[in-house]
Coordinates of C-alpha atoms in Angstrom, one line a residue:
M1 CA 14.1 10.5 4.8
T2 CA 12.4 7.3 4.4
P3 CA 14.4 5.0 2.0
G4 CA 11.0 3.6 0.5
A5 CA 8.8 6.7 0.1
P6 CA 9.5 10.5 -0.5
A7 CA 10.4 12.6 2.5
A8 CA 7.4 13.7 4.8
P9 CA 6.7 17.6 4.2
E10 CA 7.5 19.6 7.2
R11 CA 4.3 20.1 9.1
S12 CA 3.5 23.0 11.6
A13 CA 0.0 21.8 12.1
S14 CA -0.8 20.9 15.7
T15 CA -1.7 17.3 16.7
T16 CA -5.4 18.4 17.1
S17 CA -5.6 19.6 13.5
V18 CA -4.0 16.5 12.1
L19 CA -6.3 14.2 13.7
L20 CA -9.3 16.4 13.1
R21 CA -8.7 15.2 9.3
L22 CA -10.1 11.8 10.5
L23 CA -13.7 13.4 10.8
Q24 CA -13.7 13.0 7.1
W25 CA -14.2 9.3 7.5
G26 CA -15.2 9.1 11.1
R27 CA -18.4 11.5 10.9
P28 CA -20.7 8.7 10.2
A29 CA -19.6 6.8 13.5
L30 CA -19.5 10.0 15.3
P31 CA -22.8 9.9 17.0
R32 CA -22.0 6.3 18.5
I33 CA -18.6 7.2 19.6
V34 CA -19.7 10.3 21.3
L35 CA -22.6 8.3 22.9
G36 CA -20.1 5.6 23.9
G37 CA -17.8 8.3 25.4
L38 CA -20.9 9.8 27.3
T39 CA -21.4 6.3 28.8
A40 CA -17.8 6.1 29.7
L41 CA -17.8 9.4 31.3
G42 CA -20.9 8.3 33.2
A43 CA -19.2 5.4 34.5
S44 CA -16.2 7.4 35.8
L45 CA -18.4 10.0 37.5
L46 CA -20.4 7.1 39.2
A47 CA -17.1 5.8 40.5
L48 CA -16.4 9.4 41.9
A49 CA -19.8 9.6 43.6
V50 CA -18.8 6.5 45.9
P51 CA -16.4 8.5 47.9
Q52 CA -19.0 11.0 48.9
V53 CA -21.3 8.1 49.8
L54 CA -18.4 6.9 52.2
R55 CA -18.0 10.6 53.7
A56 CA -21.8 10.5 54.4
V57 CA -21.6 7.2 56.0
V58 CA -18.2 7.7 58.2
N59 CA -19.6 11.2 59.3
G60 CA -23.1 9.9 59.9
P61 CA -24.1 6.5 61.2
L62 CA -20.3 5.4 62.0
L63 CA -19.3 8.4 64.2
T64 CA -22.7 9.0 65.6
D65 CA -25.6 6.5 66.4
G66 CA -24.0 3.7 64.5
S67 CA -27.2 2.7 62.8
R68 CA -26.7 -0.7 61.0
V69 CA -29.6 0.3 58.8
A70 CA -28.0 3.4 57.5
V71 CA -24.6 1.3 57.0
V72 CA -26.4 -1.4 54.9
E73 CA -28.3 1.1 52.9
A74 CA -25.1 2.8 52.1
A75 CA -23.5 -0.5 51.1
G76 CA -26.3 -1.3 49.0
L77 CA -26.1 2.0 47.3
V78 CA -22.4 1.5 46.6
L79 CA -23.1 -1.9 45.1
L80 CA -25.8 -0.3 42.7
L81 CA -23.5 2.4 41.7
G82 CA -20.9 -0.4 40.9
V83 CA -23.5 -2.4 38.9
I84 CA -24.6 0.8 36.8
E85 CA -20.9 1.5 36.1
A86 CA -20.1 -1.9 35.0
F87 CA -23.2 -1.7 32.8
L88 CA -22.0 1.5 31.2
V89 CA -18.6 0.2 30.6
W90 CA -20.2 -2.6 28.6
C91 CA -22.4 0.0 26.7
R92 CA -19.2 1.9 25.7
R93 CA -17.6 -1.2 24.2
A94 CA -20.8 -2.4 22.3
L95 CA -21.4 1.2 21.1
I96 CA -17.8 2.0 19.7
L97 CA -16.4 -1.4 18.6
T98 CA -18.4 -1.8 15.5
P99 CA -18.3 1.9 14.2
G100 CA -14.7 1.9 14.6
T101 CA -14.0 -1.1 12.3
G102 CA -16.4 0.6 9.8
V103 CA -14.1 3.7 9.8
E104 CA -11.0 1.6 9.3
L105 CA -12.9 -0.1 6.5
A106 CA -13.7 3.1 4.7
M107 CA -10.3 4.5 5.4
R108 CA -8.8 1.6 3.8
R109 CA -10.9 1.4 0.8
D110 CA -10.4 5.1 0.1
L111 CA -6.6 4.6 0.3
F112 CA -6.6 1.6 -2.2
G113 CA -8.9 3.7 -4.1
R114 CA -6.2 6.5 -4.2
L115 CA -3.4 4.1 -5.0
L116 CA -5.1 2.8 -8.1
D117 CA -6.0 6.3 -9.1
L118 CA -2.3 7.6 -8.8
P119 CA -0.1 7.4 -11.8
V120 CA 2.8 5.0 -12.4
E121 CA 5.3 7.9 -11.6
F122 CA 3.9 7.9 -8.1
H123 CA 4.5 3.9 -7.8
D124 CA 7.8 4.3 -9.2
R125 CA 8.9 6.5 -6.3
W126 CA 7.0 4.6 -3.4
S127 CA 8.1 1.1 -2.1
G128 CA 5.3 -1.4 -1.9
G129 CA 6.4 -1.9 1.7
Q130 CA 5.6 1.6 2.7
L131 CA 2.1 1.4 1.2
L132 CA 1.3 -1.9 2.8
S133 CA 2.4 -0.5 6.2
R134 CA 0.0 2.6 5.7
S135 CA -3.1 0.4 4.6
M136 CA -2.5 -2.1 7.3
G137 CA -0.5 -1.0 10.5
D138 CA -1.1 2.7 10.4
L139 CA -5.1 2.3 10.0
S140 CA -5.1 -0.4 12.9
V141 CA -3.4 2.3 15.2
I142 CA -6.0 4.9 13.7
R143 CA -8.7 2.5 14.7
R144 CA -7.7 1.7 18.3
W145 CA -7.1 5.4 19.0
M146 CA -10.5 6.3 17.6
V147 CA -12.5 3.5 19.6
F148 CA -10.3 3.8 22.8
G149 CA -7.9 6.5 22.8
V150 CA -9.8 9.5 22.2
V151 CA -12.4 8.3 24.4
M152 CA -10.7 7.4 27.2
L153 CA -8.6 10.6 27.0
C154 CA -11.6 13.0 27.1
V155 CA -13.0 10.8 29.8
S156 CA -9.8 10.6 31.9
A157 CA -9.5 14.5 31.6
T158 CA -12.9 15.1 32.6
T159 CA -12.7 12.6 35.5
V160 CA -9.4 14.4 36.7
V161 CA -11.0 17.8 36.5
V162 CA -14.3 16.8 38.5
G163 CA -12.3 14.7 41.0
V164 CA -10.0 17.4 41.6
G165 CA -13.0 19.9 42.1
L166 CA -14.6 17.4 44.5
M167 CA -11.2 17.1 46.5
I168 CA -10.8 20.7 46.7
A169 CA -14.6 21.0 47.8
T170 CA -14.3 18.1 50.6
A171 CA -10.9 19.4 51.7
P172 CA -9.8 22.6 50.3
L173 CA -6.2 22.8 51.8
L174 CA -5.3 19.1 50.7
G175 CA -7.0 19.8 47.2
V176 CA -4.8 23.0 46.7
V177 CA -1.8 20.6 47.6
Y178 CA -2.8 18.4 45.2
V179 CA -3.3 21.1 42.3
L180 CA 0.2 22.4 42.9
G181 CA 1.6 18.9 42.4
A182 CA 0.1 18.8 39.1
V183 CA 2.4 21.6 37.8
P184 CA 5.3 19.4 37.3
M185 CA 3.1 16.9 35.6
I186 CA 1.9 19.3 33.1
W187 CA 5.5 20.2 32.3
L188 CA 6.6 16.6 32.0
G189 CA 3.7 15.9 29.7
F190 CA 4.6 18.8 27.4
R191 CA 8.2 17.4 27.3
F192 CA 6.9 14.0 26.5
R193 CA 4.8 15.2 23.5
Q194 CA 7.8 17.1 22.1
D195 CA 10.1 13.9 22.4
Y196 CA 7.5 11.2 21.5
K197 CA 6.1 12.7 18.4
A198 CA 9.4 12.6 16.4
V199 CA 10.4 9.0 17.6
A200 CA 6.9 7.9 16.7
R201 CA 6.9 9.0 13.1
R202 CA 10.4 7.6 12.8
A203 CA 9.2 4.0 14.1
R204 CA 6.2 3.9 11.7
D205 CA 8.7 4.9 8.7
Q206 CA 11.1 2.2 9.8
A207 CA 8.2 -0.4 9.9
G208 CA 7.4 0.5 6.5
D209 CA 10.8 0.1 5.4
L210 CA 11.1 -3.3 7.0
A211 CA 8.1 -4.5 5.4
T212 CA 9.7 -3.4 2.0
V213 CA 12.5 -5.6 2.6
V214 CA 10.3 -8.6 3.3
E215 CA 8.4 -7.8 0.3
E216 CA 11.4 -7.7 -2.0
S217 CA 13.0 -10.7 -0.6
V218 CA 9.9 -12.8 -1.0
H219 CA 9.3 -11.7 -4.4
G220 CA 12.9 -12.1 -5.4
I221 CA 13.5 -15.5 -3.5
R222 CA 14.4 -17.1 -6.6
V223 CA 17.2 -14.7 -7.3
L224 CA 18.5 -14.9 -3.8
K225 CA 18.5 -18.5 -3.6
A226 CA 20.2 -18.8 -7.2
F227 CA 22.9 -16.5 -6.3
G228 CA 23.4 -17.7 -2.8
R229 CA 22.5 -14.3 -1.3
G230 CA 20.3 -15.5 1.6
E231 CA 22.7 -14.5 4.2
D232 CA 23.1 -11.0 2.7
A233 CA 19.3 -10.6 2.7
L234 CA 19.1 -11.7 6.3
E235 CA 21.8 -9.3 7.4
D236 CA 19.9 -6.6 5.6
F237 CA 16.9 -7.6 7.2
V238 CA 18.4 -7.9 10.8
R239 CA 20.1 -4.5 10.3
Q240 CA 16.8 -2.6 9.7
A241 CA 14.8 -4.7 12.4
D242 CA 17.4 -3.7 14.8
A243 CA 17.0 -0.2 13.8
L244 CA 13.3 -0.4 14.2
R245 CA 13.9 -2.3 17.7
T246 CA 16.2 0.6 18.8
T247 CA 13.6 3.2 17.9
E248 CA 10.9 1.1 19.6
V249 CA 13.0 0.9 22.8
A250 CA 13.5 4.7 22.8
K251 CA 9.8 5.1 22.4
A252 CA 9.4 2.8 25.4
R253 CA 12.2 4.6 27.5
T254 CA 10.3 8.0 26.8
Q255 CA 6.9 6.6 27.7
S256 CA 8.2 4.8 30.8
R257 CA 9.7 8.1 32.0
V258 CA 6.4 9.9 31.7
T259 CA 4.6 6.8 33.1
F260 CA 6.7 6.7 36.0
A261 CA 6.6 10.3 36.7
L262 CA 2.7 10.2 36.4
G263 CA 2.6 7.4 38.9
A264 CA 5.2 8.6 41.5
I265 CA 4.2 12.3 41.8
P266 CA 0.5 11.8 42.7
E267 CA 1.4 9.1 45.2
A268 CA 4.2 11.3 46.6
I269 CA 1.5 14.1 47.0
L270 CA -0.9 11.7 48.5
A271 CA 1.7 10.8 51.0
L272 CA 2.2 14.6 51.9
S273 CA -1.4 15.3 51.9
L274 CA -1.8 12.3 54.6
A275 CA 0.9 14.1 56.7
I276 CA -1.1 17.2 56.5
G277 CA -4.4 15.8 56.8
V278 CA -4.2 13.7 59.8
P279 CA -3.2 16.4 62.0
L280 CA -6.1 18.4 60.9
A281 CA -8.4 15.9 61.4
A282 CA -7.0 15.2 64.9
A283 CA -7.4 19.0 65.6
G284 CA -11.1 19.0 64.6
R285 CA -10.4 21.3 61.5
L286 CA -11.1 18.5 59.0
S287 CA -13.7 15.7 59.6
V288 CA -12.8 12.0 59.5
G289 CA -15.5 11.6 56.6
A290 CA -13.9 14.4 54.6
L291 CA -10.5 12.9 55.1
V292 CA -11.6 9.5 53.8
A293 CA -13.6 10.9 50.7
F294 CA -10.6 13.0 49.9
F295 CA -8.4 10.2 49.8
A296 CA -11.0 7.8 48.4
T297 CA -11.4 10.2 45.3
A298 CA -7.6 10.8 45.0
A299 CA -7.4 7.2 44.4
I300 CA -10.0 7.2 41.6
V301 CA -8.1 10.3 40.1
N302 CA -4.8 8.7 40.3
A303 CA -5.9 6.0 37.9
P304 CA -6.7 8.1 34.9
V305 CA -3.6 10.5 35.6
E306 CA -1.4 7.5 35.5
R307 CA -3.3 6.3 32.4
L308 CA -2.5 9.8 30.8
G309 CA 1.0 8.8 29.6
Q310 CA -0.3 5.8 27.9
L311 CA -3.0 7.7 26.2
L312 CA -0.8 10.8 25.3
A313 CA 1.6 8.0 23.6
M314 CA -1.4 6.4 21.7
T315 CA -2.7 9.9 20.5
L316 CA 0.9 10.6 19.2
D317 CA 1.2 7.4 17.4
A318 CA -2.2 8.1 16.0
R319 CA -1.0 11.5 14.8
A320 CA 1.9 10.1 13.1
A321 CA -0.2 7.2 11.3
T322 CA -2.6 9.8 10.3
E323 CA 0.1 11.9 8.8
R324 CA 1.3 9.0 6.9
F325 CA -2.0 8.1 5.7
V326 CA -3.0 11.7 4.5
Q327 CA 0.5 12.0 2.8
V328 CA -0.9 9.5 0.2
I329 CA -4.5 10.6 0.3
D330 CA -3.5 14.2 -0.4
T331 CA -1.2 13.5 -3.2
V332 CA -2.6 15.1 -6.2
P333 CA -2.6 12.7 -9.3
T334 CA -0.5 14.0 -12.2
V335 CA -2.6 11.9 -14.8
R336 CA -6.3 12.9 -14.3
D337 CA -9.7 12.9 -16.3
P338 CA -10.4 16.1 -18.0
E339 CA -13.2 18.3 -16.4
V340 CA -15.2 18.0 -19.8
P341 CA -14.1 14.8 -21.5
R342 CA -14.6 14.2 -25.1
A343 CA -15.7 10.8 -26.7
L344 CA -14.1 8.8 -29.2
P345 CA -15.7 8.6 -32.6
P346 CA -17.2 5.3 -33.5
R347 CA -14.8 2.5 -34.3
P348 CA -13.6 2.7 -37.7
E349 CA -14.0 -0.4 -40.0
H350 CA -10.3 -0.6 -40.9
G351 CA -8.7 0.4 -37.7
S352 CA -7.8 3.2 -35.5
R353 CA -5.2 6.0 -36.3
V354 CA -2.7 7.0 -33.7
E355 CA -0.6 10.1 -34.0
L356 CA 2.4 11.1 -31.9
L357 CA 3.1 15.0 -32.5
D358 CA 6.3 16.3 -31.4
V359 CA 6.0 14.2 -28.3
R360 CA 8.6 15.0 -25.5
F361 CA 9.1 13.3 -22.4
A362 CA 11.4 13.6 -19.2
H363 CA 10.7 12.0 -15.9
P364 CA 9.3 14.4 -13.1
A365 CA 12.2 16.2 -10.9
R366 CA 11.2 14.3 -7.8
G367 CA 12.4 16.9 -5.6
R368 CA 15.6 17.7 -7.4
A369 CA 16.5 21.2 -8.4
V370 CA 17.3 20.2 -12.0
R371 CA 14.7 18.2 -14.1
P372 CA 16.0 14.9 -15.7
P373 CA 16.9 15.0 -19.1
E374 CA 14.5 14.4 -21.9
I375 CA 14.1 10.7 -23.1
L376 CA 12.1 11.9 -25.9
T377 CA 13.0 15.0 -27.6
G378 CA 10.3 15.4 -30.3
V379 CA 8.6 12.2 -31.7
D380 CA 6.9 12.2 -34.6
L381 CA 5.1 9.1 -35.7
V382 CA 1.8 8.0 -37.2
L383 CA 0.4 4.6 -36.8
E384 CA -1.9 3.9 -39.8
P385 CA -5.2 2.2 -39.3
G386 CA -4.8 -1.5 -39.1
T387 CA -1.4 -1.6 -39.6
T388 CA 1.4 -3.2 -37.3
T389 CA 4.5 -1.0 -36.6
A390 CA 7.6 -2.1 -35.1
L391 CA 9.4 0.3 -32.8
V392 CA 13.3 -0.4 -33.0
G393 CA 15.9 1.2 -31.0
L394 CA 19.0 0.5 -28.9
T395 CA 18.6 -0.5 -25.2
G396 CA 17.4 2.7 -23.3
S397 CA 16.5 4.6 -26.3
G398 CA 13.0 5.0 -24.9
K399 CA 10.8 2.5 -26.7
T400 CA 9.1 1.2 -23.7
T401 CA 8.6 4.8 -22.6
L402 CA 7.0 5.8 -25.9
L403 CA 4.6 2.9 -25.7
Q404 CA 3.3 3.7 -22.2
L405 CA 2.4 7.4 -23.4
V406 CA -0.5 6.1 -25.6
P407 CA -2.7 4.7 -22.7
R408 CA -1.6 7.7 -20.4
L409 CA 0.7 5.4 -18.1
Y410 CA 2.7 8.6 -18.2
D411 CA 1.6 12.1 -19.6
V412 CA 3.7 13.9 -22.2
T413 CA 6.0 16.8 -21.2
A414 CA 5.2 18.4 -24.5
G415 CA 3.5 17.8 -27.7
A416 CA 0.4 15.2 -28.2
V417 CA -0.7 11.8 -28.7
R418 CA -4.1 11.4 -30.6
L419 CA -6.3 8.5 -31.0
D420 CA -8.6 8.8 -34.1
G421 CA -8.1 12.6 -34.0
V422 CA -8.9 13.0 -30.2
D423 CA -5.8 14.0 -27.7
V424 CA -5.7 11.2 -25.3
R425 CA -5.7 13.9 -22.4
D426 CA -9.1 14.9 -23.5
L427 CA -10.6 11.3 -22.9
T428 CA -11.4 9.7 -19.7
R429 CA -8.9 7.1 -18.5
A430 CA -11.5 4.5 -18.4
E431 CA -12.4 5.0 -22.3
L432 CA -8.9 5.3 -23.5
R433 CA -7.8 2.3 -21.7
A434 CA -10.6 0.2 -23.0
A435 CA -9.7 1.1 -26.4
V436 CA -6.0 0.7 -25.9
S437 CA -4.4 -2.6 -24.6
V438 CA -1.0 -3.4 -23.7
A439 CA 1.0 -6.7 -23.3
F440 CA 4.4 -6.0 -21.3
E441 CA 7.7 -7.8 -21.6
E442 CA 7.6 -8.8 -18.0
P443 CA 4.1 -10.3 -17.7
I444 CA 2.1 -9.5 -14.2
L445 CA -0.6 -12.0 -13.5
F446 CA -2.6 -12.0 -10.4
S447 CA -3.3 -14.6 -7.8
A448 CA -6.5 -15.7 -9.4
S449 CA -7.6 -18.2 -12.0
V450 CA -6.2 -18.2 -15.6
R451 CA -9.9 -17.4 -16.6
E452 CA -10.1 -14.2 -14.5
N453 CA -6.5 -13.0 -15.6
V454 CA -7.5 -13.6 -19.2
L455 CA -10.7 -11.6 -18.8
M456 CA -9.6 -9.2 -16.6
G457 CA -10.4 -6.2 -19.3
V458 CA -13.7 -7.7 -20.6
P459 CA -16.8 -6.1 -19.2
D460 CA -18.3 -7.9 -16.4
D461 CA -21.9 -7.9 -18.1
L462 CA -21.0 -9.7 -21.2
P463 CA -22.8 -12.9 -21.6
A464 CA -21.2 -16.1 -20.2
A465 CA -21.2 -17.7 -23.8
E466 CA -19.8 -14.7 -25.6
A467 CA -17.1 -14.4 -22.8
Q468 CA -16.2 -18.1 -23.1
A469 CA -15.7 -17.9 -26.9
L470 CA -13.6 -14.6 -26.4
L471 CA -11.4 -16.5 -23.7
D472 CA -11.1 -19.7 -26.1
R473 CA -10.1 -17.4 -29.0
S474 CA -7.7 -15.4 -27.1
L475 CA -5.9 -18.5 -25.6
D476 CA -5.7 -20.2 -29.0
V477 CA -4.2 -17.0 -30.6
A478 CA -1.6 -16.6 -27.7
R479 CA -1.1 -20.6 -28.1
A480 CA -1.9 -20.6 -24.4
G481 CA -3.8 -24.0 -24.6
F482 CA -1.7 -25.4 -21.9
A483 CA -3.9 -23.9 -19.5
R484 CA -6.6 -26.2 -20.1
E485 CA -4.2 -28.8 -19.0
L486 CA -3.7 -27.4 -15.5
P487 CA -5.1 -29.3 -12.5
D488 CA -8.5 -27.3 -12.5
G489 CA -8.4 -26.4 -16.3
L490 CA -9.0 -22.6 -16.8
D491 CA -10.1 -22.2 -13.1
T492 CA -6.7 -22.9 -11.7
V493 CA -5.5 -20.5 -9.5
I494 CA -2.0 -19.6 -10.6
G495 CA -0.5 -18.1 -7.6
E496 CA 1.0 -14.9 -6.7
E497 CA 2.3 -13.0 -9.9
G498 CA 1.8 -16.3 -11.7
L499 CA 5.1 -17.5 -10.6
S500 CA 3.6 -21.1 -10.8
L501 CA 3.9 -20.8 -14.4
S502 CA 7.2 -20.7 -16.6
G503 CA 8.2 -17.5 -18.1
G504 CA 6.9 -18.5 -21.6
Q505 CA 3.6 -19.6 -20.2
R506 CA 2.9 -16.2 -18.3
Q507 CA 3.7 -14.3 -21.3
R508 CA 1.4 -16.0 -23.3
V509 CA -1.4 -15.7 -20.8
A510 CA -0.6 -11.9 -20.6
L511 CA -0.8 -12.0 -24.4
A512 CA -4.2 -13.7 -24.4
R513 CA -5.4 -11.1 -21.7
A514 CA -4.4 -8.2 -24.0
I515 CA -6.2 -9.8 -27.2
A516 CA -9.3 -10.5 -25.2
V517 CA -10.3 -6.9 -24.8
R518 CA -10.8 -6.5 -28.5
P519 CA -8.8 -3.2 -28.4
R520 CA -8.7 -0.4 -31.1
V521 CA -5.2 -0.3 -30.5
L522 CA -2.6 -3.1 -29.3
L523 CA 0.6 -2.4 -27.7
L524 CA 3.1 -5.1 -27.3
D525 CA 6.3 -4.8 -25.5
D526 CA 8.2 -7.5 -26.8
P527 CA 5.7 -10.0 -25.6
L528 CA 7.3 -13.2 -27.1
S529 CA 10.7 -12.8 -25.6
A530 CA 10.5 -15.8 -23.4
L531 CA 9.4 -18.1 -26.0
D532 CA 11.2 -20.8 -28.1
V533 CA 11.6 -19.8 -31.8
T534 CA 9.0 -22.7 -32.9
T535 CA 6.3 -21.1 -30.5
E536 CA 7.1 -17.6 -31.4
A537 CA 6.6 -18.4 -34.9
A538 CA 3.4 -20.0 -34.5
V539 CA 2.0 -17.1 -32.2
T540 CA 3.4 -14.5 -34.7
A541 CA 1.5 -16.4 -37.5
R542 CA -1.8 -16.2 -35.6
L543 CA -1.3 -12.8 -34.6
R544 CA -1.0 -11.5 -38.1
E545 CA -4.5 -13.2 -38.8
E546 CA -6.2 -11.7 -35.7
L547 CA -4.7 -8.2 -36.0
T548 CA -6.6 -7.4 -38.9
G549 CA -8.4 -4.2 -38.4
T550 CA -6.4 -3.5 -35.2
T551 CA -3.5 -0.9 -35.1
T552 CA -0.6 -2.4 -33.3
L553 CA 2.8 -0.9 -32.1
V554 CA 5.2 -3.6 -31.3
V555 CA 8.3 -2.8 -29.4
A556 CA 11.0 -4.9 -30.9
H557 CA 13.8 -6.2 -28.7
R558 CA 15.0 -8.9 -31.0
P559 CA 15.0 -9.3 -34.9
S560 CA 12.3 -12.0 -34.9
T561 CA 9.9 -9.7 -33.6
V562 CA 10.1 -7.2 -36.5
A563 CA 8.6 -10.0 -38.8
L564 CA 5.4 -9.1 -37.1
A565 CA 5.1 -5.6 -38.6
D566 CA 4.1 -4.0 -41.7
R567 CA 6.7 -0.9 -41.0
V568 CA 9.5 -0.3 -38.9
A569 CA 10.1 3.0 -37.1
V570 CA 13.8 3.7 -35.7
L571 CA 14.0 5.5 -32.4
E572 CA 17.4 7.3 -32.1
D573 CA 18.5 10.0 -29.9
G574 CA 14.9 10.7 -28.6
R575 CA 13.4 11.0 -32.2
I576 CA 12.0 8.8 -35.0
T577 CA 14.7 9.1 -37.7
A578 CA 13.2 6.7 -40.1
V579 CA 9.9 4.8 -41.0
G580 CA 9.6 2.1 -43.8
T581 CA 9.8 -1.5 -44.6
H582 CA 12.5 -3.8 -43.1
T583 CA 13.8 -4.2 -46.5
D584 CA 14.0 -0.5 -47.3
L585 CA 15.7 0.6 -44.2
L586 CA 18.2 -2.5 -44.2
A587 CA 19.3 -0.8 -47.5
T588 CA 19.1 3.0 -46.5
H589 CA 19.5 3.3 -42.8
A590 CA 22.8 2.9 -41.2
H591 CA 21.7 3.1 -37.6
Y592 CA 18.8 0.5 -38.3
R593 CA 21.7 -1.9 -39.6
Y594 CA 23.6 -1.3 -36.3
V595 CA 20.8 -1.8 -34.2
L596 CA 19.5 -4.9 -35.8
T597 CA 23.2 -6.3 -35.9
A598 CA 23.2 -5.6 -31.9
L599 CA 19.8 -7.3 -31.6
E600 CA 20.8 -10.4 -33.6
A601 CA 24.1 -10.8 -31.4
Q602 CA 21.9 -10.5 -28.4
D603 CA 19.4 -13.1 -29.9
D604 CA 22.3 -15.5 -30.7
E605 CA 23.7 -15.2 -27.1
L606 CA 20.0 -16.0 -25.7
A607 CA 19.9 -18.7 -28.1
A608 CA 23.1 -20.2 -27.2
V609 CA 22.2 -20.1 -23.4
D610 CA 18.9 -21.9 -24.3
R611 CA 20.9 -24.5 -26.1
E612 CA 23.1 -25.1 -23.3
R613 CA 20.4 -25.5 -20.8
R614 CA 18.5 -27.9 -23.2
E615 CA 21.6 -30.0 -23.6
Q616 CA 22.2 -29.7 -19.7
A617 CA 18.6 -31.0 -19.3
L618 CA 19.0 -33.7 -21.9
A619 CA 22.3 -34.9 -20.3
G620 CA 20.8 -34.9 -16.8
R621 CA 17.9 -37.0 -18.2
E622 CA 20.3 -39.4 -19.6
D623 CA 22.3 -39.8 -16.5
E624 CA 18.9 -40.4 -14.7
E625 CA 18.1 -43.1 -16.9
R626 CA 21.4 -44.7 -16.7
V627 CA 21.2 -44.7 -12.9
V628 CA 17.7 -46.3 -13.3
D629 CA 19.0 -49.1 -15.6
E630 CA 21.9 -49.9 -13.3
V631 CA 19.3 -49.9 -10.4
A632 CA 17.1 -52.3 -12.5
D633 CA 20.1 -54.6 -13.3
E634 CA 21.5 -54.7 -9.7
S635 CA 17.8 -55.8 -8.7
A636 CA 17.5 -58.3 -11.2
E637 CA 21.1 -59.8 -10.0
V638 CA 19.7 -59.9 -6.4
A639 CA 16.8 -61.7 -7.4
R640 CA 18.7 -64.3 -9.6

């Protein structure tokens, strides 16, 4: 089983049936691929015609009248055949290469589209490295097989069949000897296919695991450096790289054995044929021209025979890559649009109403016999239009999970979530997610400009002036005006995942992105956790002004977030056990007081850490200023 992905299902399908799946994407390029194959076949057949010309020359002018004209004419014919053969080879490349890249592009586009369509639950199970290796390495293997492997496999097989036929027609006894020598080669090819198929799939899966290690290490480079675990990461990488190397060596050994056999057996057969053919020619039972033509044809046939090992390996690699590709493509999304979608009613003037009715949720079993326990065991909660509700609970109580059920990042196991009276499962995902906006605690930004990140959910056809006004307002509300001071202002590219910004800056840009879409419902998963108290208070004040008419659910991980809410809902043991104002719940609900105390202790601890860091930074600056003053004094003393 691949660590970064679910185990591949056991497949009894043949290699042919697996590779035929590629017709779904390769059909538009099929005419040019077939035409390229025909030109390659024509070139190969022309090569087989040369020995027949040599046979005629040897048996004719060389052994009879010795006509120079006939010899020159035969040489000219051979030259013409060679020129035409070279032209056909060029045609094959010109015809096939371009459509092959088009097929690869179409497959890569469909794969990425499928990845975007699949739900969060799928991405929870699959590592990024496995998906990356499928979209890059596997598709490159498939493209190379389509533009070279399948064409040359067909051409080589046809060349061998036609060539052996000519050899039998030219020298029947020697031809039969050559055919009998093919029996062990067929057996070796069958054994090779069985052995190579498994190791080829293992190599591709291990390459995906290795890509996952690199991806995780690059994303977590700050953690590795901070904890001094670079050597451990290197050891893990080397271990997996060595495992991949071992598999690749096993592949190479398997292929080398069959390549050696496919090279040695035909040559041994030719040696045997020579031992039989020369006495036959000497006895007059076989013409010299026929003997020359036989060996010239055998030399041409031996080349594709020896190449069969490489082509079979390429085909089996393509099979493994195709299986991995369709494993993702064939995954059925568990969160899908309804066949007959409903439409949301017009946006209410005072805000939308959200209802969670007996909502239950458990993560999928993921191949286990027993389904994981339910996280939510019957949540009933109504978010009144235009109000802000804080969701409070202990760590691990399911607050973030509940929040993600509203935009259908996950689907409820039972119960229903309704938006303005419509079950969210009856809406298209596009319409639902245009109405519901989310700001996560861990903000994910993209390697694009600040402008593009903030306006990500805004329609592309929005007039430029209106989009700019929306951008400015969102940045002001989120207190993200710092973006205007970046080197290129709002057009500054902030780097992968926005890591060129601080944690608080990333949170504010992500909050601005959530506000910019002007949603009916705003879901905030503690989006201010990385801000200092002063900035949080300023952002909270602006949010209270801006959220008028927007129904908001705030997942509170610290007490200061509760101040944003009109009401507080307490999540306990998978259920909502109380809903009320902060003051009322303090007076009447023991679990709420306990949760708030735990959050306050956590908040105090974080504040203490923040103060310690500030003091260390201040002390560092003071030390730096003292060193600068000492250097200045020394410089002045030297000058005097």
